PDB file of C-alpha atoms and ligand atoms in Angstrom:
ATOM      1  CA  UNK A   1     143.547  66.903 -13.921  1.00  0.00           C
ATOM      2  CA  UNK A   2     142.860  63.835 -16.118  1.00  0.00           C
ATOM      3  CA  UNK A   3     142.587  61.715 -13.195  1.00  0.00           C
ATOM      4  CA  UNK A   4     140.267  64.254 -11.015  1.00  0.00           C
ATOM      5  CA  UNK A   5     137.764  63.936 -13.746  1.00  0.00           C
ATOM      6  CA  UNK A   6     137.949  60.030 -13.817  1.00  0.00           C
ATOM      7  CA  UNK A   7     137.873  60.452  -9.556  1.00  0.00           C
ATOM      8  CA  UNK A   8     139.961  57.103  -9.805  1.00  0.00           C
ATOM      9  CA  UNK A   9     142.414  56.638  -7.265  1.00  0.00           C
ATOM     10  CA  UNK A  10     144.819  59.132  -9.065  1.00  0.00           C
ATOM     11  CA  UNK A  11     142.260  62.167  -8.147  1.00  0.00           C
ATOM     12  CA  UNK A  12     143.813  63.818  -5.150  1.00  0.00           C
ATOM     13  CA  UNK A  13     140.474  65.053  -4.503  1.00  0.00           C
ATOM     14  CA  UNK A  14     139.586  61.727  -3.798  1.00  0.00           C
ATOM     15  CA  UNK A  15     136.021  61.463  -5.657  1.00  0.00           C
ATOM     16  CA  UNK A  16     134.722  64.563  -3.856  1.00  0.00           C
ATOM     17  CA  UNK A  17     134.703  67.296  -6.483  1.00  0.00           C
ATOM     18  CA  UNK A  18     132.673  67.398 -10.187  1.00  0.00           C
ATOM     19  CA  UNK A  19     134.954  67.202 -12.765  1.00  0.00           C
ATOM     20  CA  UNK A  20     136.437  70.629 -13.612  1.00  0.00           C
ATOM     21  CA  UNK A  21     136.312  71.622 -10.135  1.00  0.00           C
ATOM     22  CA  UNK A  22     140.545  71.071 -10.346  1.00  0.00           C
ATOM     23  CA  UNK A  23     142.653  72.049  -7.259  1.00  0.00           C
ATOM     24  CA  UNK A  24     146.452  71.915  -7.441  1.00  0.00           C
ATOM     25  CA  UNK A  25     148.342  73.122  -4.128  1.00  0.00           C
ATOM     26  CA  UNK A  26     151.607  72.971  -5.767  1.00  0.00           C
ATOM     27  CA  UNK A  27     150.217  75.593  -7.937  1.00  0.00           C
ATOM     28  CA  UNK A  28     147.965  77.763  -5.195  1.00  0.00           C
ATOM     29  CA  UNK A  29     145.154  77.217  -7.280  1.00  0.00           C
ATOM     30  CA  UNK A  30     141.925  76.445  -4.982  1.00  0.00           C
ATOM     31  CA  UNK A  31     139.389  74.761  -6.695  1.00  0.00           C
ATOM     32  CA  UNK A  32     135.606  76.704  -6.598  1.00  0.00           C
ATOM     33  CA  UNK A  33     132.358  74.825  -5.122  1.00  0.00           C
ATOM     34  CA  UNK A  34     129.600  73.262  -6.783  1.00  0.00           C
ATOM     35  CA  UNK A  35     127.336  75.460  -4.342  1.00  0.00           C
ATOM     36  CA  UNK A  36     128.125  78.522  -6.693  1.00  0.00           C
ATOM     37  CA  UNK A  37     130.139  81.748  -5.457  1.00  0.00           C
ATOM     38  CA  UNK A  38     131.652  80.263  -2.055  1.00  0.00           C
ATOM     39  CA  UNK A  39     135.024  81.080  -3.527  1.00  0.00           C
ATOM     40  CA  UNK A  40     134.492  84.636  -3.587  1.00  0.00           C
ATOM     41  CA  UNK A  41     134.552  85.093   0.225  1.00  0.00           C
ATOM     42  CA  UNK A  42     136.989  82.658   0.402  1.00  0.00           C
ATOM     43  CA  UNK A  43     139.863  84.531  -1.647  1.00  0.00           C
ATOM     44  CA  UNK A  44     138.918  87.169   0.370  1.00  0.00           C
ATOM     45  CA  UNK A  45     139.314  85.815   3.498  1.00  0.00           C
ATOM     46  CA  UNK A  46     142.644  83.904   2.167  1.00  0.00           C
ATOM     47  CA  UNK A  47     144.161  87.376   1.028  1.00  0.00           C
ATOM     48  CA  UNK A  48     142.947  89.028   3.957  1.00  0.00           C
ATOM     49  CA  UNK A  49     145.326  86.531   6.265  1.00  0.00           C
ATOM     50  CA  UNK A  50     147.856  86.885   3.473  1.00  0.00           C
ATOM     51  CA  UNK A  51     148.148  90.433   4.521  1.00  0.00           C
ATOM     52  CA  UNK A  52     147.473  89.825   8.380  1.00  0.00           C
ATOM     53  CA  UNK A  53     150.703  87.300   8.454  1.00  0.00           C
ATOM     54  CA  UNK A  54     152.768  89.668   6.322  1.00  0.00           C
ATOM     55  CA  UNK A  55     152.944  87.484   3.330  1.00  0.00           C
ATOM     56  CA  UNK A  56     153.607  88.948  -0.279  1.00  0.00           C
ATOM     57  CA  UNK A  57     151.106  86.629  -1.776  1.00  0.00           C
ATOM     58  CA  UNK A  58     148.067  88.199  -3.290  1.00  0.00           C
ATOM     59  CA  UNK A  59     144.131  86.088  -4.207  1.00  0.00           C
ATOM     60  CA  UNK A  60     142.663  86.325  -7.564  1.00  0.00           C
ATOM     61  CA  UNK A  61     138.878  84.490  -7.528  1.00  0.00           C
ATOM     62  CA  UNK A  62     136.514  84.159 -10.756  1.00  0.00           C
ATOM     63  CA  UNK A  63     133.095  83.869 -10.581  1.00  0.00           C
ATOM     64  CA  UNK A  64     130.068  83.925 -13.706  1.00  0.00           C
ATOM     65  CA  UNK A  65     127.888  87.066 -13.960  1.00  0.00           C
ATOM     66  CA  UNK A  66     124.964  84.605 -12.914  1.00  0.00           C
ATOM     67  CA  UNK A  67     126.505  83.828  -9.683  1.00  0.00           C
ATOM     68  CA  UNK A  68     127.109  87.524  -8.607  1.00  0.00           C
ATOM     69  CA  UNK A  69     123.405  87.479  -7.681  1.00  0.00           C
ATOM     70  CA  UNK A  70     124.399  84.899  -4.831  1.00  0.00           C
ATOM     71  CA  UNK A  71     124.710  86.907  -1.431  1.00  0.00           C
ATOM     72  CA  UNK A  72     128.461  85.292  -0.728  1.00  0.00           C
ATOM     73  CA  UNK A  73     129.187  87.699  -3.914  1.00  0.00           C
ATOM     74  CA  UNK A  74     127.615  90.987  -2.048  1.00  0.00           C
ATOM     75  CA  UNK A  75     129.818  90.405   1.845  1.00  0.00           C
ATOM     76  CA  UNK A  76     132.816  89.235  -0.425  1.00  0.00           C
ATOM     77  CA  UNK A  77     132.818  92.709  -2.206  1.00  0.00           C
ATOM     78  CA  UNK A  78     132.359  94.347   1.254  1.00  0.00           C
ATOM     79  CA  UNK A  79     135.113  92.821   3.282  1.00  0.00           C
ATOM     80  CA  UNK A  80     137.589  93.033   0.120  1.00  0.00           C
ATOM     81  CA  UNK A  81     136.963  96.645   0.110  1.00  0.00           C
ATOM     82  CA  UNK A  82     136.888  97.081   4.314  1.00  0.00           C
ATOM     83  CA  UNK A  83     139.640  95.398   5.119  1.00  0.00           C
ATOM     84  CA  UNK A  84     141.404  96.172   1.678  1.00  0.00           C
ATOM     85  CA  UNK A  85     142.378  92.936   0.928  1.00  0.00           C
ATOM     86  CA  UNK A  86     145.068  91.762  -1.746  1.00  0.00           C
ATOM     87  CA  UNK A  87     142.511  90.340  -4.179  1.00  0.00           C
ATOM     88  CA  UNK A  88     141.631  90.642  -7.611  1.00  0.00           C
ATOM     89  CA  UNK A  89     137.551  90.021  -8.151  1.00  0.00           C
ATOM     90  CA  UNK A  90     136.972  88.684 -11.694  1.00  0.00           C
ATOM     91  CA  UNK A  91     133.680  88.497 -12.810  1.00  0.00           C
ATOM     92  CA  UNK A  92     133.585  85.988 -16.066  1.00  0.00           C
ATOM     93  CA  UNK A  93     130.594  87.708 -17.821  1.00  0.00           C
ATOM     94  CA  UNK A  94     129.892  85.086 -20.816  1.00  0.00           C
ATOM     95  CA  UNK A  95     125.938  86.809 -20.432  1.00  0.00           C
ATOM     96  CA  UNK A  96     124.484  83.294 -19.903  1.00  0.00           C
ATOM     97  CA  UNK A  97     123.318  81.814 -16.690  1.00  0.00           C
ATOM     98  CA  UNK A  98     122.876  78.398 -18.019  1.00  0.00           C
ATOM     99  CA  UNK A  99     119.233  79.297 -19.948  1.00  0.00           C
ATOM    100  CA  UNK A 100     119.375  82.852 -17.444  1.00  0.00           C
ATOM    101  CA  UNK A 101     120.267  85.783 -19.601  1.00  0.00           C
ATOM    102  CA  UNK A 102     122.300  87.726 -17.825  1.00  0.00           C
ATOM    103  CA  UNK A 103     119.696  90.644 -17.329  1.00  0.00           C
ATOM    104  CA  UNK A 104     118.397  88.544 -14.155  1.00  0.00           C
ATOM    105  CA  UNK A 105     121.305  88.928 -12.567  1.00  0.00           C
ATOM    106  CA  UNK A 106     120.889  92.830 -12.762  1.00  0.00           C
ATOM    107  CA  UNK A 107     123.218  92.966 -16.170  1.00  0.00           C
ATOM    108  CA  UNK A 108     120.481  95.514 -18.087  1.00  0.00           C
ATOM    109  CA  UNK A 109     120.391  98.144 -14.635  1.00  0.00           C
ATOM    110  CA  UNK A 110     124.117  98.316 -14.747  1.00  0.00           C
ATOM    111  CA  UNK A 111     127.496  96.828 -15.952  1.00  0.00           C
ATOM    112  CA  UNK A 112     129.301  94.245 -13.576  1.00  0.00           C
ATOM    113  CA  UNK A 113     132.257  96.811 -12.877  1.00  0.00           C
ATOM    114  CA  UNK A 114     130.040  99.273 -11.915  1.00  0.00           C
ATOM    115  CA  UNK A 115     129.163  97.670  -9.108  1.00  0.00           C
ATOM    116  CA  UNK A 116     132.503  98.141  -7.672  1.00  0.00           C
ATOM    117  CA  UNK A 117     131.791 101.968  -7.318  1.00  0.00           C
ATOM    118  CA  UNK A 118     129.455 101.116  -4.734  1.00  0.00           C
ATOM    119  CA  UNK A 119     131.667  99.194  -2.466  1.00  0.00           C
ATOM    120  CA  UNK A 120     134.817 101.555  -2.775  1.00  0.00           C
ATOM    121  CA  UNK A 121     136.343  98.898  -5.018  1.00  0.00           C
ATOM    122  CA  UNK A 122     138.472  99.661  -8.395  1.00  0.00           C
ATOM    123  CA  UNK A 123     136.535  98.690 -11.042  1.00  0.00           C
ATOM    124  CA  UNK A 124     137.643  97.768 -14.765  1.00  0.00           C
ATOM    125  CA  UNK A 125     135.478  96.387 -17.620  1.00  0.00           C
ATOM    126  CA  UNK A 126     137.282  94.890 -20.394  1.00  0.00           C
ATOM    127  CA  UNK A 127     136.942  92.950 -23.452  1.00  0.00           C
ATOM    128  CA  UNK A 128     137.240  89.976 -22.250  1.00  0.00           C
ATOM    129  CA  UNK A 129     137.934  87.974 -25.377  1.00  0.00           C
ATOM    130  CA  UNK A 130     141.160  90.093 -25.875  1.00  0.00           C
ATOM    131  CA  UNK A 131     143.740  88.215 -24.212  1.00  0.00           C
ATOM    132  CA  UNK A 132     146.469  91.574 -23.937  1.00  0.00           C
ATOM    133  CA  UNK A 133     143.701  93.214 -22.841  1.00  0.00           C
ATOM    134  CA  UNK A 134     143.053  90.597 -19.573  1.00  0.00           C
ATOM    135  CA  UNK A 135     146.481  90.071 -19.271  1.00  0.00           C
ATOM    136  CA  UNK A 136     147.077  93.751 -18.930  1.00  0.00           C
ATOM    137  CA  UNK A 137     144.042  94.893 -16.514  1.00  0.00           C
ATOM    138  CA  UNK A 138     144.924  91.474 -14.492  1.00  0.00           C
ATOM    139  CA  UNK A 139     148.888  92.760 -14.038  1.00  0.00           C
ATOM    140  CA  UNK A 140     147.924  96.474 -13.090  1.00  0.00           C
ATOM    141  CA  UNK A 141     145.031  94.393 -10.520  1.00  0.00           C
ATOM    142  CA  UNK A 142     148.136  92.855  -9.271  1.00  0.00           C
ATOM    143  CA  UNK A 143     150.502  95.683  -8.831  1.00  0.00           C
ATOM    144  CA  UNK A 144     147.747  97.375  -6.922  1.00  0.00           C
ATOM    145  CA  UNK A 145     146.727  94.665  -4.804  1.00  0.00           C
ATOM    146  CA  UNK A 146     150.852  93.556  -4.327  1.00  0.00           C
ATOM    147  CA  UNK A 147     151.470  97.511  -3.302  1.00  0.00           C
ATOM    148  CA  UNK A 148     148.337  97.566  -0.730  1.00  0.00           C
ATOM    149  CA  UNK A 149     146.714  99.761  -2.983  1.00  0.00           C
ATOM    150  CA  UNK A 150     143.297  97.606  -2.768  1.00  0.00           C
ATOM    151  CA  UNK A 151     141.300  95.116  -4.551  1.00  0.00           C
ATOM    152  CA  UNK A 152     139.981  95.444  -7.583  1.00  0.00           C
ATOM    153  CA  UNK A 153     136.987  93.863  -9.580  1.00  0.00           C
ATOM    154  CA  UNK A 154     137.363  93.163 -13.000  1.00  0.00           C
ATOM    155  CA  UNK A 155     134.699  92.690 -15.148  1.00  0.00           C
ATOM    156  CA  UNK A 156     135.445  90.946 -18.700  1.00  0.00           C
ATOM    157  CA  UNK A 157     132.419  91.135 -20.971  1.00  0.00           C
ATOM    158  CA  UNK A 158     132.638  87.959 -22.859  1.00  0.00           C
ATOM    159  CA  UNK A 159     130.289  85.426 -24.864  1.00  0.00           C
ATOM    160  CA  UNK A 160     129.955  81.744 -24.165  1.00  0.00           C
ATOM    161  CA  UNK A 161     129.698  80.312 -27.649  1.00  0.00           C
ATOM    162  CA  UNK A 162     128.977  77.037 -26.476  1.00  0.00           C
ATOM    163  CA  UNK A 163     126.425  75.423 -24.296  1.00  0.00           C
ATOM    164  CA  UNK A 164     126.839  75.507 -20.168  1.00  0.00           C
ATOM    165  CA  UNK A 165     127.471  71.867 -20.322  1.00  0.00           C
ATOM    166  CA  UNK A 166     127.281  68.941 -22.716  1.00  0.00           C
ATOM    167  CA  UNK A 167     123.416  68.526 -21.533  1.00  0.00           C
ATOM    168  CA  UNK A 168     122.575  71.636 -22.002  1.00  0.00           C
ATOM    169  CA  UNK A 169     121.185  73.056 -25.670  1.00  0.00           C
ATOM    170  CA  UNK A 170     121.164  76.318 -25.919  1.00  0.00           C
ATOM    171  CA  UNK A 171     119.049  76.379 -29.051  1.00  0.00           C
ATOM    172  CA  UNK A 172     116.425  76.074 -26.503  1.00  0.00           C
ATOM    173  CA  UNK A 173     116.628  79.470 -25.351  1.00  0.00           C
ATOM    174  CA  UNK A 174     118.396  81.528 -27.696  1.00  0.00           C
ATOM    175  CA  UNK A 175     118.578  81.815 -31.384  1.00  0.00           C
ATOM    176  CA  UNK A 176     121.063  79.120 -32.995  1.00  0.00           C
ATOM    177  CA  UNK A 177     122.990  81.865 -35.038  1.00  0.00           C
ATOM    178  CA  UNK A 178     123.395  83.971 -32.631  1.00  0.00           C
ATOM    179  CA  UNK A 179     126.946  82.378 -31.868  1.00  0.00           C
ATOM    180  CA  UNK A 180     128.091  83.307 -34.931  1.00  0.00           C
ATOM    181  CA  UNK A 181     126.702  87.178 -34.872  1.00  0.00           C
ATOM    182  CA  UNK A 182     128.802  87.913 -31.519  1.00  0.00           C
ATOM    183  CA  UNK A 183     130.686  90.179 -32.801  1.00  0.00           C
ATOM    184  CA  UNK A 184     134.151  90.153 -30.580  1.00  0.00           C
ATOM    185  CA  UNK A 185     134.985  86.805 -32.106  1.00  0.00           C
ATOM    186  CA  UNK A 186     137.223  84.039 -30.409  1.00  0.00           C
ATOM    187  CA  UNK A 187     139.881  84.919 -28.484  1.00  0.00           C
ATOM    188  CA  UNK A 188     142.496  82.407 -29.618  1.00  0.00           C
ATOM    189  CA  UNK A 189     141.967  83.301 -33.159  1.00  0.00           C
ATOM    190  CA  UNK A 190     142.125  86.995 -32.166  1.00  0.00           C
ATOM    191  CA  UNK A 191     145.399  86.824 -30.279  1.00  0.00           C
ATOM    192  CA  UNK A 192     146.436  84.338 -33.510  1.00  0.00           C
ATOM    193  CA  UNK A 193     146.307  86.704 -36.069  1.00  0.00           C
ATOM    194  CA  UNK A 194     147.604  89.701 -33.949  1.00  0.00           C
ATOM    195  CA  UNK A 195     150.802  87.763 -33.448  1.00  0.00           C
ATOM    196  CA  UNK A 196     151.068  86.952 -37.162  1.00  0.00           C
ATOM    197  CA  UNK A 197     150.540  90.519 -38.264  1.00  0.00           C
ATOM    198  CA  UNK A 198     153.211  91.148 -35.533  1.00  0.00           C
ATOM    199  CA  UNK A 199     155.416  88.585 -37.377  1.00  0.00           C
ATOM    200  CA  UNK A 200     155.631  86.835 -34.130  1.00  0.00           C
ATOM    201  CA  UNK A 201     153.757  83.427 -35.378  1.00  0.00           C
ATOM    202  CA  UNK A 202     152.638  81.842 -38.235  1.00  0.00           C
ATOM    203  CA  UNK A 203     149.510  79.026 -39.737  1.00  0.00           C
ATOM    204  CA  UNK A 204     152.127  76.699 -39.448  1.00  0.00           C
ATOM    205  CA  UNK A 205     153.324  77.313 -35.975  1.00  0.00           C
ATOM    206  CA  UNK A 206     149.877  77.401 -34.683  1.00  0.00           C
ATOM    207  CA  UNK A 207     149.258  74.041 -36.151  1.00  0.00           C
ATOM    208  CA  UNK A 208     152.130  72.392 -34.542  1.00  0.00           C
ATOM    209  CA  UNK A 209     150.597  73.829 -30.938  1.00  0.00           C
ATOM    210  CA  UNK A 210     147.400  72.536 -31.367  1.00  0.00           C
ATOM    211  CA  UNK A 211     148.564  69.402 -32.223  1.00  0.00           C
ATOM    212  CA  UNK A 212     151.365  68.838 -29.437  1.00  0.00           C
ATOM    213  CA  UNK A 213     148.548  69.968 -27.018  1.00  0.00           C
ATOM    214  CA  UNK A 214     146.276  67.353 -28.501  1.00  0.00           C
ATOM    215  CA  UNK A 215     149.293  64.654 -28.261  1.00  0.00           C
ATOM    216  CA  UNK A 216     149.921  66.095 -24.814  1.00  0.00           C
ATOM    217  CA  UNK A 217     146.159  65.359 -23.611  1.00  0.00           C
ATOM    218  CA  UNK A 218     145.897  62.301 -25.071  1.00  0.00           C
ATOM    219  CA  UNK A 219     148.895  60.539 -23.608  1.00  0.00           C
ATOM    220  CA  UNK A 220     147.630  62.377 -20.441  1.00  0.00           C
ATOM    221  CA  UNK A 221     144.422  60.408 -20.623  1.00  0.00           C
ATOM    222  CA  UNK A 222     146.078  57.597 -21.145  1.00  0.00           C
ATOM    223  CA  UNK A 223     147.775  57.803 -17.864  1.00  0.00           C
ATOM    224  CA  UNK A 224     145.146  58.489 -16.143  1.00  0.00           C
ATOM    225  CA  UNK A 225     143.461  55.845 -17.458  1.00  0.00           C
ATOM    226  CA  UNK A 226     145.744  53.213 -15.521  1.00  0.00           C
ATOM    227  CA  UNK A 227     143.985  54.798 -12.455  1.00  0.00           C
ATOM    228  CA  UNK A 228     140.896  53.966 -13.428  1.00  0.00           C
ATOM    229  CA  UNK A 229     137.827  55.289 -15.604  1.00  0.00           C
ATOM    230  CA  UNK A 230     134.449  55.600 -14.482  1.00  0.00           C
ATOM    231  CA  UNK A 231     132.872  52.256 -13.458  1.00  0.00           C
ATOM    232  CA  UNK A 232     136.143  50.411 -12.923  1.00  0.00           C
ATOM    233  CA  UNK A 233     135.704  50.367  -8.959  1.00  0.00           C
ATOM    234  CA  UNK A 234     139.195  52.075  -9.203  1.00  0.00           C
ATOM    235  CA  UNK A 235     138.107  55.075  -7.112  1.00  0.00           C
ATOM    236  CA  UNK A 236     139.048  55.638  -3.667  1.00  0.00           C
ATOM    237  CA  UNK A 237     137.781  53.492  -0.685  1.00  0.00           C
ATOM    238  CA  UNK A 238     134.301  54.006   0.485  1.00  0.00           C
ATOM    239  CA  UNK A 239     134.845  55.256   3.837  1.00  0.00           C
ATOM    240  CA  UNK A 240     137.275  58.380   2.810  1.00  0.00           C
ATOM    241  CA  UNK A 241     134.552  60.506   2.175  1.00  0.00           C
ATOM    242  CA  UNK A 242     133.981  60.455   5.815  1.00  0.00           C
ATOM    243  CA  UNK A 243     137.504  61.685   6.524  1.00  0.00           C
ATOM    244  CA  UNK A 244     139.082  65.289   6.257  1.00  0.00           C
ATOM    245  CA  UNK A 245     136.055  67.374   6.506  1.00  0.00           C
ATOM    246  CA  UNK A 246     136.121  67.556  10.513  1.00  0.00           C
ATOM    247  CA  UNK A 247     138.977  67.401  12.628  1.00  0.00           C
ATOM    248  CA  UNK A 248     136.775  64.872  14.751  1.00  0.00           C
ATOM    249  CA  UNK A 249     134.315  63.117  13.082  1.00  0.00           C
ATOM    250  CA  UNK A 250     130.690  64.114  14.610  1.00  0.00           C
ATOM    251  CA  UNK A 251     127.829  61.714  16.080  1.00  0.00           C
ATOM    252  CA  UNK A 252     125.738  61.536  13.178  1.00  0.00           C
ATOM    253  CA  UNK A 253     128.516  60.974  10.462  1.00  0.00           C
ATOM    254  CA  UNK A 254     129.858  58.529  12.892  1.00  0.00           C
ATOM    255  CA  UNK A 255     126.745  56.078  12.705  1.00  0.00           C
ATOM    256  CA  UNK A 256     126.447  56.975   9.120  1.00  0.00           C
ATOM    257  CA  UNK A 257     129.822  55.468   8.537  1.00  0.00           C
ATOM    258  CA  UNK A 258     128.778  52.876  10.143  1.00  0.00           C
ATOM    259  CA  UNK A 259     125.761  52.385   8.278  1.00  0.00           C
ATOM    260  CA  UNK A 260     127.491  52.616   5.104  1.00  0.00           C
ATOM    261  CA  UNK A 261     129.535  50.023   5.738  1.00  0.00           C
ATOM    262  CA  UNK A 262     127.121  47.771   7.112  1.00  0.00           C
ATOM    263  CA  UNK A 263     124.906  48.213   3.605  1.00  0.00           C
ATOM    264  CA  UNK A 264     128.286  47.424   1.909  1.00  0.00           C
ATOM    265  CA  UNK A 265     129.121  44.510   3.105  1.00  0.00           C
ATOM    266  CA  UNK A 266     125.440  43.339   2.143  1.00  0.00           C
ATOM    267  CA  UNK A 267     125.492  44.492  -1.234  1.00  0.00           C
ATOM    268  CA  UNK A 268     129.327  43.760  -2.021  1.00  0.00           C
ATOM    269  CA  UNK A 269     130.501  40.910   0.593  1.00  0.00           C
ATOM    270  CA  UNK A 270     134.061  40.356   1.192  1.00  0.00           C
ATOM    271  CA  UNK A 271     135.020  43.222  -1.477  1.00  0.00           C
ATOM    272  CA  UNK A 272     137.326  45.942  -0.416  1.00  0.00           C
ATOM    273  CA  UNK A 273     137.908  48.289  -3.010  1.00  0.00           C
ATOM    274  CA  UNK A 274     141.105  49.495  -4.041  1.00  0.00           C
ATOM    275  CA  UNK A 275     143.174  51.032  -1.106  1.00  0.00           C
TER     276      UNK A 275
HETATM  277  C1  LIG B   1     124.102  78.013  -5.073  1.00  0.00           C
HETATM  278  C2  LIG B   1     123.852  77.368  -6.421  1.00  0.00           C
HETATM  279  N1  LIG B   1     122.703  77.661  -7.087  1.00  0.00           N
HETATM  280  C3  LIG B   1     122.453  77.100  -8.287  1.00  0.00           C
HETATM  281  C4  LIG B   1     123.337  76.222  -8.840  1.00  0.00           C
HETATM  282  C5  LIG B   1     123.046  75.555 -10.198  1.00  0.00           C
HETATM  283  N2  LIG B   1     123.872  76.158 -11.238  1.00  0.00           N
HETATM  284  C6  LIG B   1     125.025  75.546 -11.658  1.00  0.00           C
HETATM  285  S1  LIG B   1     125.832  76.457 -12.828  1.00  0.00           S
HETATM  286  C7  LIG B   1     124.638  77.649 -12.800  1.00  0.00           C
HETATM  287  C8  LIG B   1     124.771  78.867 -13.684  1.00  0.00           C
HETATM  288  C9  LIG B   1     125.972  79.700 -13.344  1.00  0.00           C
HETATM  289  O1  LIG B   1     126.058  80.799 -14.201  1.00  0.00           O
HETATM  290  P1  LIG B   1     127.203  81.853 -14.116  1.00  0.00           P
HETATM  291  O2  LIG B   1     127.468  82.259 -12.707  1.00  0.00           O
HETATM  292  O3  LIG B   1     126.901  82.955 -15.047  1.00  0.00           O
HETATM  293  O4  LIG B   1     128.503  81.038 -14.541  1.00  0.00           O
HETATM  294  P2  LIG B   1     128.886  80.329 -15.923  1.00  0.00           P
HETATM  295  O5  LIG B   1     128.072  79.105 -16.034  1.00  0.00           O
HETATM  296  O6  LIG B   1     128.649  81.299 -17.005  1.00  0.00           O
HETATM  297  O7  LIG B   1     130.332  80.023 -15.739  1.00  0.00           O
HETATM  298  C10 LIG B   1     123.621  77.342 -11.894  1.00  0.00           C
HETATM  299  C11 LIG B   1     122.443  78.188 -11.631  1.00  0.00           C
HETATM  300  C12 LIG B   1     124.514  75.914  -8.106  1.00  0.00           C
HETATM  301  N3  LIG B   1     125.445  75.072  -8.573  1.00  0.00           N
HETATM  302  N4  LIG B   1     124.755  76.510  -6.899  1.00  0.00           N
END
């Protein structure tokens, strides 16, 4: 992951992806687009020809509130519930868009779940910032979608404490306290002191985690770091982000390619990055 975020030449993604945007295929996990909401149709489509080849494997997608306004959202939700496709629909619904309050993406007219109705889809709405409660709505979405009983959205009504990125402020567009008003707290420290009231966990337990996860990172970066960071050069050779997108490359990429490494070869002569 470490190493898709530096896009050195560790990034399997080769350079082509922001970081965050992680895709694993040992793990089936599909990384989403930049161009918000193209993974919706996509999971679709990928559980549809699950079920089409007779495989047992179902799709789960996420996707923010903001981006359900994108159309991709709308003919996802219609071919999941036509063709009654293995897939679970989550709809992260942290009520901020960025600076968009969720209201412009229909949020005051209707809750996210309800939606569903409309397309003959289960729909569930759940706190999102309980972590039994997720894990519980997400395995009966699964049953259902594993027995051919149909997709399902699920809507979990959350808060995004922080801002959308690190250049974004939301003190800009919303009051600074309001972070600490939400009322259905973190979800870590929720599912913290339910296990210690359970007698399941303890302070000092929970201490340990968080720092073998921090030890875990860190040596992680430092890894990755062998790779390359940003600005090293250590990233994958210039003319792979013509490859892999078309079987055959077309025309126009062709003399682009060409272009490209014309203008290299001014700017940097006789360097060949790492390959
Ligand atoms: C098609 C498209 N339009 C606009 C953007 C710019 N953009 C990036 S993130 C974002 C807000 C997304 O909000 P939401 O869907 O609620 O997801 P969240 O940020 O809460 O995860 C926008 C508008 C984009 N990446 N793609």
């Amino acid at each position: 992951m470490i190493n898709q975020i530096y896009s050195n030449k560790g990034d399997k993604l080769k350079g082509r992806q922001l970081p965050i945007m992680y895709s694993s295929r040992e793990h089936s996990f599909f990384t989403i687009s930049g161009n918000l909401a193209t993974q919706t149709p996509q999971a679709v489509g990928w559980a549809m020809a699950s079920a089409i080849k007779g495989d047992s494997r179902i799709a789960a997608t996420w996707v923010g509130e903001g981006s359900t306004a994108e159309g991709d959202f709308h003919s996802a939700c219609t071919f999941a519930s036509v063709y009654n496709a293995p897939v679970i629909l989550n709809v992260i619904n942290n009520q901020w868009a960025i600076s968009s309050f969720s209201g412009f993406a229909g949020a005051e007219r209707t809750t996210f779940a309800n939606r569903a109705v409309g397309y003959g889809l289960a729909g569930l709405r759940i706190d999102g910032n309980d972590a039994l409660a997720v894990y519980a709505a997400t395995q009966w979405a699964a049953e259902r979608a594993r027995s051919n009983k149909g997709p399902t959205l699920i809507e979990h009504f959350t808060y995004r404490a922080e801002g959308h990125s690190t250049s974004d402020d939301p003190t800009a567009y919303r009051s600074a306290q309001e972070r600490e008003e939400w009322p259905l707290g973190d979800p870590v420290n929720r599912l913290k002191k339910h296990l210690i009231a359970l007698g399941e966990w303890s302070e000092e337990q929970h201490a340990k985690m968080d720092e073998e996860c921090a030890q875990q990172v860190k040596a992680a970066t430092k890894e990755a770091e062998k790779n390359g960071i940003l600005g090293h050069g250590l990233h994958h050779p210039f003319r792979t982000m013509f490859q892999d997108v078309y079987e055959d490359l077309p025309w126009h990429l062709e003399e682009q390619a060409k272009q490209a490494k014309r203008e290299r070869e001014i700017k940097w002569p006789g360097e060949e990055p790492w390959s």
